[in-house]
mmCIF file of C-alpha atoms in Angstrom:
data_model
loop_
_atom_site.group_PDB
_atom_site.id
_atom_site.type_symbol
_atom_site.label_atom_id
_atom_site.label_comp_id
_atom_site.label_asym_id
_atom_site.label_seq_id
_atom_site.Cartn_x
_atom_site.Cartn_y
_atom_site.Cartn_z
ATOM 1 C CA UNK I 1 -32.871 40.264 52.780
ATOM 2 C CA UNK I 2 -29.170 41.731 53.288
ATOM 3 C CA UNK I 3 -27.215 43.029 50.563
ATOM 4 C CA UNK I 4 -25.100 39.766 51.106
ATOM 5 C CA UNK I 5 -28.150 37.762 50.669
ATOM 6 C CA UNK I 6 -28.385 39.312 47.097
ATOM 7 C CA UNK I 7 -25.142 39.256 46.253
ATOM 8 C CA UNK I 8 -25.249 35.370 47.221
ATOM 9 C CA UNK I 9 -28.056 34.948 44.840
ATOM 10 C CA UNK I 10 -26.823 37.046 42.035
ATOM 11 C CA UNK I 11 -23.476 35.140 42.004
ATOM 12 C CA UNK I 12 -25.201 31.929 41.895
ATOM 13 C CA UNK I 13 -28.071 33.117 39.204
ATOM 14 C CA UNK I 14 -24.705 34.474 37.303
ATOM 15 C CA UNK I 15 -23.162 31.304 37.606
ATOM 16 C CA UNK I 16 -26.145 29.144 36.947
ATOM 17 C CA UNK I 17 -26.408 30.841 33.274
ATOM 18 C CA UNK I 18 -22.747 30.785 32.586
ATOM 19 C CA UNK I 19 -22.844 27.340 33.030
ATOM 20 C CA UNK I 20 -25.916 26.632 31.167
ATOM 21 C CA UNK I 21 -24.357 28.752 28.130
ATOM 22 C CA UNK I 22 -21.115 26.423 28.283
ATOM 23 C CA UNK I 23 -23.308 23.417 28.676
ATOM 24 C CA UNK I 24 -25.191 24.162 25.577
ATOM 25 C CA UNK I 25 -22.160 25.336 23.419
ATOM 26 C CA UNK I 26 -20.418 22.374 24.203
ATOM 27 C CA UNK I 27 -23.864 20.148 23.435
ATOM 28 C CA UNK I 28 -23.695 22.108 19.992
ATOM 29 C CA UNK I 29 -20.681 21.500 19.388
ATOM 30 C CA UNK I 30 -20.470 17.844 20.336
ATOM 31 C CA UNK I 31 -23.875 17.781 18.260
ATOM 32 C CA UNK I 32 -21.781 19.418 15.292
ATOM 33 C CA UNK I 33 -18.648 16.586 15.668
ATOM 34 C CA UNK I 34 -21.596 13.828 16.022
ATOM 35 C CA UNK I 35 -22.791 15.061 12.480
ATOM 36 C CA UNK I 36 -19.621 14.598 11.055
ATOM 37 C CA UNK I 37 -18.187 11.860 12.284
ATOM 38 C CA UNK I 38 -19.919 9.009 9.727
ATOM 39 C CA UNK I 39 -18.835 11.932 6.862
ATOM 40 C CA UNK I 40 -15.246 11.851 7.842
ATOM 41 C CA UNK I 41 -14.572 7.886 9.251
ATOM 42 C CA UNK I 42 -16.189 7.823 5.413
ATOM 43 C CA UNK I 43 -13.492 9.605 4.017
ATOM 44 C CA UNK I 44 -10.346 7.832 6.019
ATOM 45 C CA UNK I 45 -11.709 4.509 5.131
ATOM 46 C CA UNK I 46 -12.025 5.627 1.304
ATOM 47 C CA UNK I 47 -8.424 6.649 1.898
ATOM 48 C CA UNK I 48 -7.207 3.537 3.889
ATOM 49 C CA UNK I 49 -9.158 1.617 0.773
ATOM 50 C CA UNK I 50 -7.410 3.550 -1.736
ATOM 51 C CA UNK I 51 -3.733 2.761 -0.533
ATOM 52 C CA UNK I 52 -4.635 -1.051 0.283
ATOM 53 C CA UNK I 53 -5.658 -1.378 -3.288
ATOM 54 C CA UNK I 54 -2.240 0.885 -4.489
ATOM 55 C CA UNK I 55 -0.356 -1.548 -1.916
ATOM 56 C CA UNK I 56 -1.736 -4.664 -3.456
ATOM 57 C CA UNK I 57 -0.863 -3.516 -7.422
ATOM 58 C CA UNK I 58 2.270 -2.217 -6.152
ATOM 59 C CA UNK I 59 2.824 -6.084 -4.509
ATOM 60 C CA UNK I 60 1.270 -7.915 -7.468
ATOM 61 C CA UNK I 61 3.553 -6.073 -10.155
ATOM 62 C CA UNK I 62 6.978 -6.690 -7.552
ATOM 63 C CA UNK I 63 5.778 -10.382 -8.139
ATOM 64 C CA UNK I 64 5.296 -10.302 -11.582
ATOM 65 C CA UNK I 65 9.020 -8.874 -12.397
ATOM 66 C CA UNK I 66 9.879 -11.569 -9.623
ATOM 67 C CA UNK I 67 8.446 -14.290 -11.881
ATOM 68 C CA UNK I 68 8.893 -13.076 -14.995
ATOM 69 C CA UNK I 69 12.604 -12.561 -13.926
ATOM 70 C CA UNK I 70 12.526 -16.173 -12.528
ATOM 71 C CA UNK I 71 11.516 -17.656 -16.026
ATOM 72 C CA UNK I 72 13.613 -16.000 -17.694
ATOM 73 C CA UNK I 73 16.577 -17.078 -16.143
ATOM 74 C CA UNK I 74 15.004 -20.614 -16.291
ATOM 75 C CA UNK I 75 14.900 -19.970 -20.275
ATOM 76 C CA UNK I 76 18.528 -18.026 -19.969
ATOM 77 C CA UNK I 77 19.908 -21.300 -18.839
ATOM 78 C CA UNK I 78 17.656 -23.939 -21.274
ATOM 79 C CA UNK I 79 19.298 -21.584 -24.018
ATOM 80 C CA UNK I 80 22.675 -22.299 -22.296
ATOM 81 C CA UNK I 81 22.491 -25.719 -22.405
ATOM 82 C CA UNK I 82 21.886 -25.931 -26.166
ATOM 83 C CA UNK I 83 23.975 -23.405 -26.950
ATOM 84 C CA UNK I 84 26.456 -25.474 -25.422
ATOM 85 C CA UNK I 85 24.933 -28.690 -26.985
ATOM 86 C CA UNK I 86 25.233 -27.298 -30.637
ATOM 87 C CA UNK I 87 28.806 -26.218 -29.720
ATOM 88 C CA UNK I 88 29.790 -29.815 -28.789
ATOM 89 C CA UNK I 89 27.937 -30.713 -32.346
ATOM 90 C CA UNK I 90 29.835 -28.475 -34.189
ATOM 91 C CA UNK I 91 33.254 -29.687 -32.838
ATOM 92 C CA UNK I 92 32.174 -33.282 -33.626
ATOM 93 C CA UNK I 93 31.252 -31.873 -37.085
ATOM 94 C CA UNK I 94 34.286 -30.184 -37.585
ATOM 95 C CA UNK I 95 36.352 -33.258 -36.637
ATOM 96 C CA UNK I 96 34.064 -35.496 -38.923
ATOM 97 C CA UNK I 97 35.024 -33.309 -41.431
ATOM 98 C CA UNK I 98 38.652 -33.476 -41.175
ATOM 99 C CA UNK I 99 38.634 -36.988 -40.808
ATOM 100 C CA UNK I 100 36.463 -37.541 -44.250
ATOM 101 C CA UNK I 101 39.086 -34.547 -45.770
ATOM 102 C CA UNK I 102 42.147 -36.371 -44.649
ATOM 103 C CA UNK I 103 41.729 -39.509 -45.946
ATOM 104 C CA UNK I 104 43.922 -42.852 -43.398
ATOM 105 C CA UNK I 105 47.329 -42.840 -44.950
#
């Protein structure tokens, strides 16, 4: 064999481990990523859980004031009306009165 001969083989003995030592880093590390994949799709769905349940409270309590605001206005404008009611009673009160105090002449 020719000094080009073993040159030719080195390289490709060279290059045939290099690649080999990649290959099996990469396998490692795609090995490591595999391990803790279910461990961290875990942990964003606890997350994503976490702020769907915050989102729903948050939602519930907006309707709650909503309602709560809803009724009361509802009541504001019951109390209105009979506020308004025993003002119109009073007046014909007050004009009974000064009819019975001021006797037909």
């Amino acid at each position: 064999m020719t000094n080009s001969d073993y040159l030719l083989k080195a390289a490709i003995k060279k290059l045939s481990e290099k690649l080999k030592e990649i290959l099996v880093e990469k396998i490692e590390e795609a090995t490591t990523i595999a391990q803790d994949t279910p461990e961290i799709l875990k942990k964003e769905f606890d997350i994503l859980r976490e702020s769907i349940i915050e989102e729903a409270s948050r939602m519930e309590k907006a309707e709650n004031i909503q309602e709560n605001y809803s009724t009361n206005t509802y009541q504001d404008s019951k109390i209105k009306k009979a506020l308004n009611a025993i003002e119109g009673i009073n007046k014909q009160i007050d004009l009974f009165n000064k009819n019975i105090n001021n006797p037909i002449k």
